mmCIF file of C-alpha atoms in Angstrom:
data_model
loop_
_atom_site.group_PDB
_atom_site.id
_atom_site.type_symbol
_atom_site.label_atom_id
_atom_site.label_comp_id
_atom_site.label_asym_id
_atom_site.label_seq_id
_atom_site.Cartn_x
_atom_site.Cartn_y
_atom_site.Cartn_z
ATOM 1 C CA UNK A 92 24.397 -3.365 -1.810
ATOM 2 C CA UNK A 93 27.639 -1.872 -0.630
ATOM 3 C CA UNK A 94 28.023 -0.525 2.838
ATOM 4 C CA UNK A 95 30.820 1.441 4.357
ATOM 5 C CA UNK A 96 32.116 1.994 7.866
ATOM 6 C CA UNK A 97 30.122 1.382 11.004
ATOM 7 C CA UNK A 98 29.294 4.548 12.844
ATOM 8 C CA UNK A 99 27.001 5.467 15.729
ATOM 9 C CA UNK A 100 23.224 5.197 15.599
ATOM 10 C CA UNK A 101 22.835 8.940 15.772
ATOM 11 C CA UNK A 102 24.388 9.604 12.380
ATOM 12 C CA UNK A 103 23.880 6.435 10.355
ATOM 13 C CA UNK A 104 21.244 6.128 7.665
ATOM 14 C CA UNK A 105 21.187 2.310 7.522
ATOM 15 C CA UNK A 106 17.965 1.740 9.448
ATOM 16 C CA UNK A 107 16.108 4.284 7.337
ATOM 17 C CA UNK A 108 17.387 2.852 4.060
ATOM 18 C CA UNK A 109 16.602 -0.679 5.244
ATOM 19 C CA UNK A 110 12.983 0.384 5.771
ATOM 20 C CA UNK A 111 12.786 1.999 2.317
ATOM 21 C CA UNK A 112 14.391 -0.924 0.493
ATOM 22 C CA UNK A 113 12.234 -3.416 2.383
ATOM 23 C CA UNK A 114 9.192 -1.520 1.122
ATOM 24 C CA UNK A 115 10.385 -2.066 -2.434
ATOM 25 C CA UNK A 116 11.128 -5.726 -1.769
ATOM 26 C CA UNK A 117 7.719 -6.215 -0.175
ATOM 27 C CA UNK A 118 5.982 -4.618 -3.144
ATOM 28 C CA UNK A 119 7.907 -6.798 -5.593
ATOM 29 C CA UNK A 120 7.360 -9.934 -3.503
ATOM 30 C CA UNK A 121 3.607 -9.334 -3.507
ATOM 31 C CA UNK A 122 3.646 -8.817 -7.277
ATOM 32 C CA UNK A 123 5.696 -11.982 -7.744
ATOM 33 C CA UNK A 124 3.258 -14.005 -5.645
ATOM 34 C CA UNK A 125 0.354 -12.641 -7.721
ATOM 35 C CA UNK A 126 2.105 -13.456 -11.003
ATOM 36 C CA UNK A 127 3.012 -16.965 -9.855
ATOM 37 C CA UNK A 128 -0.631 -17.458 -8.938
ATOM 38 C CA UNK A 129 -1.813 -16.187 -12.321
ATOM 39 C CA UNK A 130 0.440 -18.550 -14.273
ATOM 40 C CA UNK A 131 -0.491 -21.460 -12.007
ATOM 41 C CA UNK A 132 2.940 -22.104 -10.514
ATOM 42 C CA UNK A 133 2.186 -21.193 -6.904
ATOM 43 C CA UNK A 134 -1.097 -20.535 -5.180
ATOM 44 C CA UNK A 135 -0.988 -19.123 -1.655
ATOM 45 C CA UNK A 136 -3.472 -20.815 0.662
ATOM 46 C CA UNK A 137 -6.695 -18.956 1.318
ATOM 47 C CA UNK A 138 -6.817 -17.579 4.863
ATOM 48 C CA UNK A 139 -10.439 -16.454 4.833
ATOM 49 C CA UNK A 140 -12.810 -18.376 2.584
ATOM 50 C CA UNK A 141 -15.361 -15.695 1.696
ATOM 51 C CA UNK A 142 -12.624 -13.338 0.467
ATOM 52 C CA UNK A 143 -10.781 -16.057 -1.440
ATOM 53 C CA UNK A 144 -7.150 -16.305 -2.531
ATOM 54 C CA UNK A 145 -6.355 -12.611 -2.143
ATOM 55 C CA UNK A 146 -6.115 -13.154 1.615
ATOM 56 C CA UNK A 147 -3.287 -15.650 1.211
ATOM 57 C CA UNK A 148 -1.450 -13.673 -1.469
ATOM 58 C CA UNK A 149 -1.465 -10.439 0.503
ATOM 59 C CA UNK A 150 -0.557 -12.222 3.741
ATOM 60 C CA UNK A 151 2.429 -13.896 2.080
ATOM 61 C CA UNK A 152 3.475 -10.584 0.538
ATOM 62 C CA UNK A 153 3.226 -8.869 3.914
ATOM 63 C CA UNK A 154 5.297 -11.581 5.589
ATOM 64 C CA UNK A 155 7.940 -11.311 2.845
ATOM 65 C CA UNK A 156 8.059 -7.534 3.416
ATOM 66 C CA UNK A 157 8.462 -7.913 7.184
ATOM 67 C CA UNK A 158 11.141 -10.604 6.849
ATOM 68 C CA UNK A 159 13.091 -8.458 4.376
ATOM 69 C CA UNK A 160 12.785 -5.483 6.717
ATOM 70 C CA UNK A 161 13.999 -7.401 9.772
ATOM 71 C CA UNK A 162 16.961 -8.886 7.905
ATOM 72 C CA UNK A 163 18.012 -5.564 6.346
ATOM 73 C CA UNK A 164 17.500 -3.676 9.597
ATOM 74 C CA UNK A 165 19.748 -6.068 11.514
ATOM 75 C CA UNK A 166 22.471 -5.800 8.880
ATOM 76 C CA UNK A 167 22.339 -2.052 8.280
ATOM 77 C CA UNK A 168 21.145 -0.394 11.490
ATOM 78 C CA UNK A 169 24.660 0.645 12.552
ATOM 79 C CA UNK A 170 25.974 1.373 9.078
ATOM 80 C CA UNK A 171 26.168 4.263 6.682
ATOM 81 C CA UNK A 172 24.747 2.983 3.401
ATOM 82 C CA UNK A 173 25.015 4.463 -0.110
ATOM 83 C CA UNK A 174 21.596 6.160 -0.483
ATOM 84 C CA UNK A 175 21.807 6.538 -4.267
ATOM 85 C CA UNK A 176 22.007 2.817 -4.984
ATOM 86 C CA UNK A 177 19.312 1.952 -2.441
ATOM 87 C CA UNK A 178 17.047 4.627 -3.906
ATOM 88 C CA UNK A 179 17.544 3.296 -7.440
ATOM 89 C CA UNK A 180 16.939 -0.346 -6.493
ATOM 90 C CA UNK A 181 13.877 0.580 -4.399
ATOM 91 C CA UNK A 182 12.266 2.587 -7.194
ATOM 92 C CA UNK A 183 12.973 -0.154 -9.749
ATOM 93 C CA UNK A 184 11.399 -2.798 -7.495
ATOM 94 C CA UNK A 185 8.318 -0.644 -6.953
ATOM 95 C CA UNK A 186 8.023 0.105 -10.677
ATOM 96 C CA UNK A 187 8.268 -3.604 -11.513
ATOM 97 C CA UNK A 188 5.672 -4.381 -8.863
ATOM 98 C CA UNK A 189 3.222 -1.823 -10.239
ATOM 99 C CA UNK A 190 3.645 -3.170 -13.779
ATOM 100 C CA UNK A 191 3.247 -6.787 -12.649
ATOM 101 C CA UNK A 192 0.145 -5.922 -10.612
ATOM 102 C CA UNK A 193 -1.561 -4.404 -13.673
ATOM 103 C CA UNK A 194 -4.024 -7.130 -14.783
ATOM 104 C CA UNK A 195 -3.599 -6.671 -18.585
ATOM 105 C CA UNK A 196 0.035 -7.711 -18.108
ATOM 106 C CA UNK A 197 -1.179 -11.074 -16.809
ATOM 107 C CA UNK A 198 -2.795 -11.741 -20.191
ATOM 108 C CA UNK A 199 0.638 -11.537 -21.805
ATOM 109 C CA UNK A 200 2.070 -14.374 -19.716
ATOM 110 C CA UNK B 110 -39.108 1.457 8.420
ATOM 111 C CA UNK B 111 -36.259 0.898 5.987
ATOM 112 C CA UNK B 112 -32.861 2.057 7.148
ATOM 113 C CA UNK B 113 -31.095 4.643 5.039
ATOM 114 C CA UNK B 114 -27.914 2.576 4.723
ATOM 115 C CA UNK B 115 -27.364 -1.158 5.064
ATOM 116 C CA UNK B 116 -24.556 -2.492 7.245
ATOM 117 C CA UNK B 117 -22.564 -3.498 4.166
ATOM 118 C CA UNK B 118 -23.003 -0.031 2.695
ATOM 119 C CA UNK B 119 -21.754 1.564 5.912
ATOM 120 C CA UNK B 120 -18.668 -0.675 5.922
ATOM 121 C CA UNK B 121 -18.003 0.363 2.329
ATOM 122 C CA UNK B 122 -18.190 4.042 3.298
ATOM 123 C CA UNK B 123 -15.905 3.511 6.287
ATOM 124 C CA UNK B 124 -13.453 1.722 3.965
ATOM 125 C CA UNK B 125 -13.522 4.212 1.102
ATOM 126 C CA UNK B 126 -14.434 7.561 2.599
ATOM 127 C CA UNK B 127 -13.350 7.544 6.232
ATOM 128 C CA UNK B 128 -10.188 5.429 6.122
ATOM 129 C CA UNK B 129 -9.185 5.672 2.455
ATOM 130 C CA UNK B 130 -10.105 9.347 2.223
ATOM 131 C CA UNK B 131 -8.378 10.075 5.527
ATOM 132 C CA UNK B 132 -5.238 8.305 4.348
ATOM 133 C CA UNK B 133 -5.214 10.258 1.082
ATOM 134 C CA UNK B 134 -5.529 13.568 2.927
ATOM 135 C CA UNK B 135 -2.785 12.588 5.367
ATOM 136 C CA UNK B 136 -0.507 11.496 2.516
ATOM 137 C CA UNK B 137 -1.052 14.808 0.713
ATOM 138 C CA UNK B 138 -0.401 16.769 3.902
ATOM 139 C CA UNK B 139 2.737 14.758 4.693
ATOM 140 C CA UNK B 140 4.033 15.279 1.161
ATOM 141 C CA UNK B 141 3.474 19.006 1.485
ATOM 142 C CA UNK B 142 5.229 19.083 4.861
ATOM 143 C CA UNK B 143 8.219 17.175 3.514
ATOM 144 C CA UNK B 144 8.428 19.540 0.585
ATOM 145 C CA UNK B 145 8.260 22.793 2.563
ATOM 146 C CA UNK B 146 10.579 21.477 5.288
ATOM 147 C CA UNK B 147 13.193 20.051 2.966
ATOM 148 C CA UNK B 148 15.659 22.884 3.508
ATOM 149 C CA UNK B 149 15.169 23.049 7.267
ATOM 150 C CA UNK B 150 18.175 22.179 9.403
ATOM 151 C CA UNK B 151 16.027 19.929 11.556
ATOM 152 C CA UNK B 152 17.472 21.087 14.850
ATOM 153 C CA UNK B 153 15.770 24.403 15.472
ATOM 154 C CA UNK B 154 12.812 24.424 17.833
ATOM 155 C CA UNK B 155 10.347 25.106 15.040
ATOM 156 C CA UNK B 156 11.680 22.333 12.866
ATOM 157 C CA UNK B 157 11.720 19.936 15.824
ATOM 158 C CA UNK B 158 8.050 20.550 16.532
ATOM 159 C CA UNK B 159 7.141 20.418 12.847
ATOM 160 C CA UNK B 160 9.086 17.211 12.233
ATOM 161 C CA UNK B 161 7.349 15.584 15.226
ATOM 162 C CA UNK B 162 3.964 16.505 13.761
ATOM 163 C CA UNK B 163 5.071 15.258 10.349
ATOM 164 C CA UNK B 164 6.064 11.958 11.942
ATOM 165 C CA UNK B 165 2.632 11.507 13.524
ATOM 166 C CA UNK B 166 0.992 12.488 10.250
ATOM 167 C CA UNK B 167 2.807 9.692 8.429
ATOM 168 C CA UNK B 168 1.911 7.248 11.214
ATOM 169 C CA UNK B 169 -1.735 8.239 10.848
ATOM 170 C CA UNK B 170 -1.547 7.723 7.072
ATOM 171 C CA UNK B 171 0.069 4.304 7.497
ATOM 172 C CA UNK B 172 -2.459 3.134 10.103
ATOM 173 C CA UNK B 173 -5.360 4.404 7.975
ATOM 174 C CA UNK B 174 -3.990 2.568 4.925
ATOM 175 C CA UNK B 175 -3.545 -0.708 6.812
ATOM 176 C CA UNK B 176 -7.064 -0.468 8.212
ATOM 177 C CA UNK B 177 -8.346 0.341 4.709
ATOM 178 C CA UNK B 178 -6.747 -2.707 3.092
ATOM 179 C CA UNK B 179 -7.633 -5.079 5.936
ATOM 180 C CA UNK B 180 -11.243 -3.890 6.033
ATOM 181 C CA UNK B 181 -11.464 -3.987 2.251
ATOM 182 C CA UNK B 182 -10.031 -7.492 2.013
ATOM 183 C CA UNK B 183 -11.637 -9.218 4.983
ATOM 184 C CA UNK B 184 -14.974 -7.416 5.414
ATOM 185 C CA UNK B 185 -15.998 -5.992 2.050
ATOM 186 C CA UNK B 186 -14.441 -8.279 -0.542
ATOM 187 C CA UNK B 187 -16.325 -11.378 0.625
ATOM 188 C CA UNK B 188 -19.830 -9.977 0.004
ATOM 189 C CA UNK B 189 -18.571 -8.355 -3.206
ATOM 190 C CA UNK B 190 -17.494 -11.684 -4.711
ATOM 191 C CA UNK B 191 -20.436 -13.737 -3.413
ATOM 192 C CA UNK B 192 -21.790 -16.154 -5.995
ATOM 193 C CA UNK B 193 -25.479 -15.666 -6.894
ATOM 194 C CA UNK B 194 -27.813 -18.680 -6.735
ATOM 195 C CA UNK B 195 -28.375 -20.639 -9.919
ATOM 196 C CA UNK B 196 -30.784 -18.850 -12.261
ATOM 197 C CA UNK B 197 -30.796 -15.566 -10.336
ATOM 198 C CA UNK B 198 -31.833 -12.635 -12.509
ATOM 199 C CA UNK B 199 -31.532 -9.836 -9.966
ATOM 200 C CA UNK B 200 -27.788 -9.451 -9.359
ATOM 201 C CA UNK B 201 -27.887 -6.236 -7.340
ATOM 202 C CA UNK B 202 -26.804 -8.122 -4.194
ATOM 203 C CA UNK B 203 -23.870 -9.711 -6.056
ATOM 204 C CA UNK B 204 -21.614 -6.887 -7.292
ATOM 205 C CA UNK B 205 -18.964 -9.050 -8.977
ATOM 206 C CA UNK B 206 -21.553 -11.049 -10.884
ATOM 207 C CA UNK B 207 -23.368 -7.838 -11.804
ATOM 208 C CA UNK B 208 -20.177 -6.270 -13.212
ATOM 209 C CA UNK B 209 -19.323 -9.385 -15.186
ATOM 210 C CA UNK B 210 -22.818 -9.701 -16.613
ATOM 211 C CA UNK B 211 -22.247 -7.141 -19.381
ATOM 212 C CA UNK B 212 -19.174 -6.486 -21.555
ATOM 213 C CA UNK B 213 -19.381 -2.750 -20.840
ATOM 214 C CA UNK B 214 -18.816 -3.221 -17.109
ATOM 215 C CA UNK B 215 -16.756 -6.422 -17.032
ATOM 216 C CA UNK B 216 -13.500 -4.438 -16.949
ATOM 217 C CA UNK B 217 -14.535 -2.955 -13.624
ATOM 218 C CA UNK B 218 -13.907 -6.371 -12.138
ATOM 219 C CA UNK B 219 -11.197 -7.811 -14.389
ATOM 220 C CA UNK B 220 -9.009 -4.689 -14.239
ATOM 221 C CA UNK B 221 -10.295 -2.255 -11.622
ATOM 222 C CA UNK B 222 -11.100 -4.638 -8.789
ATOM 223 C CA UNK B 223 -8.141 -6.895 -9.560
ATOM 224 C CA UNK B 224 -5.884 -3.837 -9.137
ATOM 225 C CA UNK B 225 -7.686 -2.820 -5.962
ATOM 226 C CA UNK B 226 -7.110 -6.269 -4.493
ATOM 227 C CA UNK B 227 -3.324 -5.860 -4.432
ATOM 228 C CA UNK B 228 -2.033 -2.338 -5.190
ATOM 229 C CA UNK B 229 -3.232 -0.727 -1.923
ATOM 230 C CA UNK B 230 -1.133 -3.222 0.065
ATOM 231 C CA UNK B 231 1.924 -1.737 -1.657
ATOM 232 C CA UNK B 232 0.911 1.755 -0.536
ATOM 233 C CA UNK B 233 0.531 0.523 3.047
ATOM 234 C CA UNK B 234 4.033 -0.988 3.006
ATOM 235 C CA UNK B 235 5.674 2.105 1.508
ATOM 236 C CA UNK B 236 3.890 4.536 3.819
ATOM 237 C CA UNK B 237 4.799 2.410 6.834
ATOM 238 C CA UNK B 238 8.456 2.592 5.803
ATOM 239 C CA UNK B 239 8.280 6.388 5.677
ATOM 240 C CA UNK B 240 6.423 6.521 9.005
ATOM 241 C CA UNK B 241 9.117 4.386 10.622
ATOM 242 C CA UNK B 242 11.857 6.684 9.335
ATOM 243 C CA UNK B 243 9.898 9.781 10.325
ATOM 244 C CA UNK B 244 9.497 8.502 13.890
ATOM 245 C CA UNK B 245 13.032 7.152 14.261
ATOM 246 C CA UNK B 246 14.975 9.924 12.512
ATOM 247 C CA UNK B 247 12.695 12.927 12.739
ATOM 248 C CA UNK B 248 15.225 15.705 12.306
ATOM 249 C CA UNK B 249 17.315 13.714 9.829
ATOM 250 C CA UNK B 250 14.339 13.219 7.562
ATOM 251 C CA UNK B 251 14.116 16.950 6.960
ATOM 252 C CA UNK B 252 17.824 17.788 7.117
ATOM 253 C CA UNK B 253 19.229 14.859 5.080
ATOM 254 C CA UNK B 254 18.512 15.590 1.418
ATOM 255 C CA UNK B 255 18.749 11.975 0.277
ATOM 256 C CA UNK B 256 16.403 10.667 2.977
ATOM 257 C CA UNK B 257 14.013 13.532 2.313
ATOM 258 C CA UNK B 258 13.989 12.771 -1.427
ATOM 259 C CA UNK B 259 13.388 9.072 -0.874
ATOM 260 C CA UNK B 260 10.598 9.712 1.615
ATOM 261 C CA UNK B 261 8.934 12.165 -0.770
ATOM 262 C CA UNK B 262 9.245 9.695 -3.633
ATOM 263 C CA UNK B 263 7.726 6.810 -1.673
ATOM 264 C CA UNK B 264 4.919 8.968 -0.299
ATOM 265 C CA UNK B 265 4.308 10.375 -3.789
ATOM 266 C CA UNK B 266 4.052 6.865 -5.230
ATOM 267 C CA UNK B 267 1.754 5.845 -2.371
ATOM 268 C CA UNK B 268 -0.437 8.875 -2.951
ATOM 269 C CA UNK B 269 -0.745 8.215 -6.694
ATOM 270 C CA UNK B 270 -1.468 4.509 -6.271
ATOM 271 C CA UNK B 271 -3.971 5.116 -3.479
ATOM 272 C CA UNK B 272 -5.670 7.793 -5.594
ATOM 273 C CA UNK B 273 -6.020 5.407 -8.533
ATOM 274 C CA UNK B 274 -7.398 2.688 -6.243
ATOM 275 C CA UNK B 275 -9.857 5.169 -4.731
ATOM 276 C CA UNK B 276 -11.009 6.346 -8.153
ATOM 277 C CA UNK B 277 -11.540 2.770 -9.325
ATOM 278 C CA UNK B 278 -13.474 2.118 -6.124
ATOM 279 C CA UNK B 279 -15.759 5.025 -6.927
ATOM 280 C CA UNK B 280 -16.377 3.644 -10.429
ATOM 281 C CA UNK B 281 -17.175 0.183 -9.074
ATOM 282 C CA UNK B 282 -19.443 1.550 -6.373
ATOM 283 C CA UNK B 283 -21.335 3.677 -8.878
ATOM 284 C CA UNK B 284 -22.142 0.677 -11.083
ATOM 285 C CA UNK B 285 -22.422 -2.126 -8.534
ATOM 286 C CA UNK B 286 -22.689 -0.764 -4.986
ATOM 287 C CA UNK B 287 -22.484 -3.133 -2.066
ATOM 288 C CA UNK B 288 -25.919 -2.683 -0.535
#
């Protein structure tokens, strides 16, 4: 993702775009964890027995989202970032996540 | 005397009606606010007050969504997926087993509940992102067209996904209520 000049906090959009993109990354990360679980490659540990594996999958997805947010925020908070590219990537990640979280898709794998 | 609602039933209503329903209403209201305020300059007194209220509205939606998914996952999902004892014929206390017991209702677990397990977490993440931006850059959210468009898009996606999850929850609860 390209960034341009550093400018003051008052006028930059970096922190906002970091939050939006991190949302897309978090959604995709959760979907990826679910898919990896479905195909038997990776199974997140269960955090709460009665609820089963969903507790581990969602916890891992949430951690991935927060890590992505922290990293992007630190890199972009003082920058002016191209909103068009971030918007496109964010929407694509969310769209992929929604498709991958649709159970009939798992049958195709 | 029998109680009108069991504890599990009350938790289900708090999850679906109070928190989930509250989040849906807040998301719809926030979307409407973003839409009507999108041409505001964000610096006038009226816009300042309105953008502050919009920010708190998105925070409310995000908190309600997180509470919905946490309650749904850690309080309600356990009893839902409980395994019935060997040879049990009355499955009314075991919603997942009840849904899977007939081909007509099996999809309510294999598709509907499987979606409900994960999709709402996406809505919580996206709404939290918008709430963060709304709190941090209140005036910019309504005066910057690109930020406004992105926030509306993410809230719109959250609203649609949360609505689908809520509808599927209604279907599941109609066939196999957690009682």
